[in-house]
Amino acid sequence: MNILGDLINSMIMFGVPLLLVALGGMFTERGGVINIALEGVMIIGGLAACLFLRAADLGGWGQSAPQLAMLLAILVAGAVGILFSLLLAFAAINLKADQVIGGTALNIFAPAFAIILTWAIQGQGQTTINLPKWLRIGRVVTENDGFLYRVLFKNFYLTTIVAVVLFILAIVVLYKTRFGLRLRSCGEHPSAADSVGINVYKMRYAGTAISGFLAGIGGLAFTVAAGSGFVATVAGYGFLALAVMIFGNWKPLNILGAALFFSLFKVVGSYASSIAFLPHFTGVSNSQYIYQMLPYVVTMVVLVFTSKKSRAPKSEGIPYDKGQR
Amino acid sequence: MSRFREKILGAGPLSIVSSLISIVIGLLFGCALLFILKPAAAPHGIVSMLTAGFSAPEKFAKVLYQAAPLIMTGLSVGFAFKTGLFNIGASGQYTVGACLALICGIVLKMPWWAGLIASMIGGAVWGAFPGVLKAYFNVNEVITSIMFNWIGLFAVNLVLSNIPSVLANYYGAANADRTAALAAANKSAIIPNLGLDKVLNSNYMNISVFLAAILAIVMYIILNKTVFGYELKACGHNRNASIYAGINARRNIVLSMIISGALSGIAGGLYYLAGTGQYTIDKNLLQMGFNGIPVALLATSNPVGTIFTGMFISYIQVGGDAMQPEFAVENITVIVSVIIYLSAFALLMRNVISRPLLRRSGLKTAEEHEDDGRPSGGGLLPKSDSEGEVTGQ
């Protein structure tokens, strides 16, 4: 039972970055820009937030107001994510560059830059930025705690609460506001949107910025979920989030389901050795790779079955050119 | 005179100029970064970055040694670009190719050329998955090939760690986390050097860079001088028009990904059959596949251009190694990423360069030049991609 509790807790912990980043992907793509740089934005966001937390810890004030420091770190992650994604927006929207290549450049840039900056701050070879101990909410779980307590508080951080709030906000913004409607129109038929006076460039910038905000926070959420500090990588979660977004058919509620589904598979992999009913492949050396492969294989199978029905925004990836109207 | 100007402003020279500008800006950015990081050590770092590759024969041998797989992955990415596909899965195809080559060489005691053929087949199979999924199931090949990078890496790790006779400890070495050195396992699996190692005084030197160059020329001929190549490019330029003209788009997508995968697979074979590198079982994707992307972009997907851009990327990587320990090799990665970022809007840059000259001579701008290596006006992914459906037989 304890293992089940831990497993659900981990599933939520790893589901949060997938959810946030996939929602970010949804906002850019609904606006017509493919943001393949989400992985890079996550890394840069995580880097900035962890450096901020490190400063708060060294400065001594983080300890006295831990959740305020965490909230500020989340904002830092989001803000830096916005700045970084603006590089993509500039190339994709103003310069009409190829969005996939621009995004790939940012993905290659982010981890290398993270290592350079971490070394510059912490010293040669010190790649890991350790997270301060005071971040978590609630006390450390003991054996006597009930199931529900375990599910919630085994690992619990402010990022989870923020993710819930942002998820609700995302639904409201996308479906219930004028901005959401305009954004969606820019992803479907930008020239029609332009003809009724919507500034397509502005809307696409906004979509990309929102994705940067969410992906930046997602980077921090991944780092706290991984638990061992920031090491200049988010282990492909940015790309998994893109798959989650496609699986979730560019809709917030489906994306929530897809994110939890994928994180379940990801987490089952790491808990496989302690779950009795799963095969353990004794006799196979390095059998952990079987379970590590699992989420990606499942992603592929699911995409094969869902992609026929998938409804991507019609104009995603195509630079908008006023002159082509 | 106008004839001359037309030649200067043709798509080829223009691409070269815009690539050179990307490179120069990227290098300047890198130099600035070094100065910000460690002002005192920067001048020395910059000099070693820019000159290390030519500083000694054995360094130059290292440049050629790394250039061979880079040219191959660059060819791979570029070939897929020509068909309007983005093969970001070169890393997985490279890994699978390397795995098969090593099994053939170490376990089955086959000669080097058989290992290369095996690596080609491995890469082709791994490239076929994204191709088939794209053509018949309408799954975006970018997502698929990223997923297959990870699947390939974990599968190769699993396979290699379960064949005891491929690992180094089987041949008396201490470590079980890497494949055996070819010199210990099977000398005939090492790619021959034809005495070139003596010339450059380095055992990194072999014929692989020449094999890569020959394959680049073969790819150039396939793309530009055959009906098949024409069909592939037509698919890349405008998929719907090519279907209308009777070209089987689905078949071409699959074939293009198979060939692209095969080229990446050979890259893995060339690198690991050189006898100097051992495959290490690790949970990180191999960077060689991703380094093929700047190689292809700087060459605007031209196979012959790939030979030179592959050499260049290899050259600055050797420079990056020489910058250590004052500076991390990641500085080179940052420079390369800046270069890729700039080449993303290479088309725009080409127009900026050519416009003032063109205004006088009344020639076409680069946008109107047909064969600039990019299908459909700057967008790599075909326009029909968003609707996704590949119609037609």
XYZ file of N, CA and C in Angstrom, chain A residues 203-292:
270
model
N -0.581 38.386 -31.607
C -1.199 37.219 -30.990
C -0.209 36.063 -30.937
N 0.567 35.915 -32.013
C 1.528 34.810 -32.024
C 2.634 35.045 -31.003
N 3.042 36.305 -30.879
C 4.017 36.624 -29.826
C 3.446 36.246 -28.468
N 2.173 36.605 -28.254
C 1.551 36.322 -26.957
C 1.517 34.820 -26.707
N 1.133 34.059 -27.729
C 1.064 32.605 -27.570
C 2.416 32.027 -27.218
N 3.451 32.480 -27.918
C 4.791 31.957 -27.649
C 5.259 32.366 -26.258
N 4.936 33.601 -25.858
C 5.349 34.064 -24.529
C 4.675 33.228 -23.441
N 3.374 32.946 -23.610
C 2.668 32.124 -22.613
C 3.335 30.757 -22.518
N 3.694 30.202 -23.670
C 4.329 28.884 -23.634
C 5.667 28.962 -22.923
N 6.395 30.069 -23.110
C 7.668 30.237 -22.421
C 7.464 30.299 -20.922
N 6.422 31.036 -20.505
C 6.095 31.157 -19.076
C 5.821 29.777 -18.484
N 4.925 29.031 -19.148
C 4.533 27.720 -18.611
C 5.704 26.734 -18.654
N 6.459 26.746 -19.758
C 7.561 25.783 -19.873
C 8.668 26.110 -18.885
N 8.906 27.389 -18.637
C 9.911 27.774 -17.649
C 9.556 27.216 -16.280
N 8.279 27.414 -15.880
C 7.827 26.867 -14.600
C 7.906 25.346 -14.636
N 7.575 24.772 -15.798
C 7.661 23.316 -15.944
C 9.074 22.821 -15.683
N 10.062 23.599 -16.108
C 11.451 23.211 -15.868
C 11.754 23.120 -14.382
N 11.242 24.108 -13.625
C 11.436 24.070 -12.167
C 10.685 22.879 -11.576
N 9.446 22.669 -12.057
C 8.634 21.560 -11.541
C 9.338 20.231 -11.788
N 9.984 20.106 -12.961
C 10.707 18.860 -13.234
C 11.884 18.708 -12.271
N 12.590 19.816 -12.045
C 13.776 19.721 -11.194
C 13.402 19.296 -9.776
N 12.311 19.875 -9.222
C 11.946 19.462 -7.863
C 11.429 18.027 -7.864
N 10.787 17.603 -8.970
C 10.292 16.223 -9.029
C 11.454 15.240 -9.097
N 12.484 15.592 -9.903
C 13.627 14.700 -10.035
C 14.395 14.612 -8.718
N 14.379 15.695 -7.950
C 14.818 15.622 -6.562
C 16.300 15.785 -6.314
N 17.143 15.497 -7.309
C 18.574 15.492 -7.008
C 19.261 16.773 -7.471
N 18.502 17.850 -7.605
C 19.116 19.106 -8.000
C 19.108 19.296 -9.510
N 19.529 20.488 -9.929
C 19.508 20.831 -11.345
C 20.819 20.405 -12.007
N 20.731 19.579 -13.057
C 21.957 19.104 -13.712
C 21.949 19.412 -15.208
N 21.379 20.564 -15.571
C 21.404 21.034 -16.963
C 20.686 20.098 -17.921
N 19.701 19.372 -17.434
C 18.901 18.556 -18.343
C 17.501 18.393 -17.771
N 16.519 18.169 -18.650
C 15.185 17.810 -18.188
C 14.790 16.463 -18.785
N 15.788 15.699 -19.222
C 15.599 14.299 -19.611
C 14.512 14.086 -20.664
N 14.460 14.978 -21.634
C 13.516 14.766 -22.729
C 12.073 15.082 -22.394
N 11.807 15.689 -21.213
C 10.414 15.972 -20.847
C 9.773 17.003 -21.757
N 10.572 17.908 -22.298
C 10.006 18.890 -23.210
C 9.437 18.222 -24.449
N 10.141 17.200 -24.934
C 9.669 16.481 -26.118
C 8.497 15.580 -25.760
N 8.576 14.923 -24.584
C 7.445 14.111 -24.132
C 6.195 14.983 -24.013
N 6.411 16.227 -23.540
C 5.267 17.121 -23.389
C 4.633 17.425 -24.745
N 5.452 17.532 -25.777
C 4.890 17.745 -27.118
C 4.026 16.557 -27.520
N 4.510 15.348 -27.199
C 3.726 14.166 -27.511
C 2.435 14.154 -26.694
N 2.541 14.569 -25.425
C 1.349 14.667 -24.571
C 0.345 15.628 -25.199
N 0.866 16.741 -25.705
C -0.020 17.738 -26.304
C -0.737 17.172 -27.529
N 0.008 16.421 -28.358
C -0.616 15.848 -29.548
C -1.639 14.788 -29.131
N -1.234 13.941 -28.172
C -2.133 12.921 -27.652
C -3.372 13.588 -27.046
N -3.183 14.704 -26.377
C -4.286 15.431 -25.772
C -5.053 16.277 -26.775
N -4.700 16.139 -28.033
C -5.460 16.786 -29.106
C -5.574 18.302 -28.946
N -4.559 18.952 -28.395
C -4.529 20.411 -28.276
C -5.687 20.950 -27.420
N -6.207 20.103 -26.484
C -7.303 20.562 -25.610
C -6.871 20.375 -24.159
N -7.118 21.377 -23.291
C -6.580 21.338 -21.928
C -6.983 20.085 -21.136
N -8.273 19.736 -21.137
C -8.701 18.602 -20.316
C -8.050 17.302 -20.776
N -8.037 17.088 -22.093
C -7.389 15.881 -22.614
C -5.907 15.875 -22.288
N -5.308 17.078 -22.309
C -3.879 17.164 -22.009
C -3.621 16.743 -20.573
N -4.523 17.136 -19.649
C -4.364 16.720 -18.254
C -4.351 15.191 -18.170
N -5.334 14.573 -18.829
C -5.396 13.107 -18.814
C -4.140 12.495 -19.410
N -3.718 13.030 -20.548
C -2.544 12.477 -21.232
C -1.295 12.624 -20.368
N -1.162 13.774 -19.691
C 0.029 14.015 -18.870
C 0.109 12.985 -17.745
N -1.037 12.734 -17.086
C -1.025 11.764 -15.987
C -0.752 10.358 -16.515
N -1.312 10.051 -17.685
C -1.096 8.744 -18.307
C 0.391 8.501 -18.564
N 1.056 9.502 -19.152
C 2.474 9.328 -19.478
C 3.322 9.279 -18.230
N 3.010 10.133 -17.261
C 3.857 10.133 -16.064
C 3.674 8.817 -15.323
N 2.480 8.218 -15.418
C 2.278 6.906 -14.803
C 3.286 5.906 -15.372
N 3.388 5.878 -16.714
C 4.311 4.918 -17.332
C 5.756 5.218 -16.971
N 6.066 6.505 -16.938
C 7.421 6.913 -16.597
C 7.765 6.450 -15.174
N 6.798 6.638 -14.268
C 7.053 6.332 -12.858
C 7.074 4.826 -12.626
N 6.179 4.101 -13.300
C 6.163 2.644 -13.166
C 7.549 2.092 -13.491
N 8.192 2.688 -14.489
C 9.538 2.256 -14.847
C 10.496 2.311 -13.675
N 10.445 3.431 -12.920
C 11.430 3.564 -11.844
C 11.028 2.781 -10.598
N 9.719 2.442 -10.463
C 9.307 1.665 -9.299
C 9.214 0.175 -9.609
N 9.533 -0.196 -10.860
C 9.242 -1.563 -11.321
C 9.822 -2.620 -10.392
N 11.032 -2.365 -9.873
C 11.679 -3.414 -9.086
C 10.965 -3.658 -7.761
N 10.165 -2.670 -7.285
C 9.503 -2.878 -6.000
C 8.012 -3.186 -6.162
N 7.542 -3.351 -7.395
C 6.144 -3.714 -7.586
C 6.089 -5.205 -7.894
N 5.357 -5.935 -7.035
C 5.439 -7.392 -7.075
C 4.923 -7.989 -8.384
N 3.799 -7.454 -8.901
C 3.166 -8.152 -10.021
C 3.794 -7.841 -11.379
N 4.789 -6.935 -11.420
C 5.438 -6.647 -12.702
C 6.575 -7.634 -12.943
N 6.798 -8.075 -14.169
C 7.913 -8.974 -14.446
C 9.244 -8.302 -14.139
N 10.172 -9.045 -13.609
C 11.435 -8.428 -13.197
C 12.608 -8.759 -14.111
N 12.379 -9.630 -15.097
C 13.425 -9.966 -16.075
C 14.726 -10.376 -15.393
N 14.624 -11.306 -14.479
C 15.874 -11.769 -13.869
C 16.676 -12.500 -14.938
N 17.971 -12.357 -14.885
C 18.807 -12.989 -15.904
C 19.151 -12.035 -17.031
N 18.378 -10.959 -17.165
C 18.717 -9.946 -18.165
C 19.527 -8.874 -17.457
N 20.739 -8.603 -17.946
C 21.486 -7.546 -17.275
C 21.025 -6.188 -17.779
N 21.125 -5.210 -16.904
C 20.636 -3.856 -17.201
C 19.170 -3.853 -17.623
N 18.337 -4.662 -16.930
C 16.937 -4.752 -17.370
C 16.183 -3.455 -17.118
N 16.787 -2.502 -16.376
C 16.071 -1.234 -16.164
C 15.788 -0.525 -17.482
N 16.593 -0.833 -18.512
C 16.380 -0.156 -19.794
C 15.050 -0.545 -20.425
N 14.554 -1.755 -20.092
C 13.260 -2.165 -20.637
C 12.184 -1.196 -20.166
N 12.212 -0.893 -18.852
C 11.183 0.005 -18.328
C 11.436 1.449 -18.712
N 12.711 1.792 -18.910
C 12.983 3.165 -19.329
C 12.501 3.424 -20.755
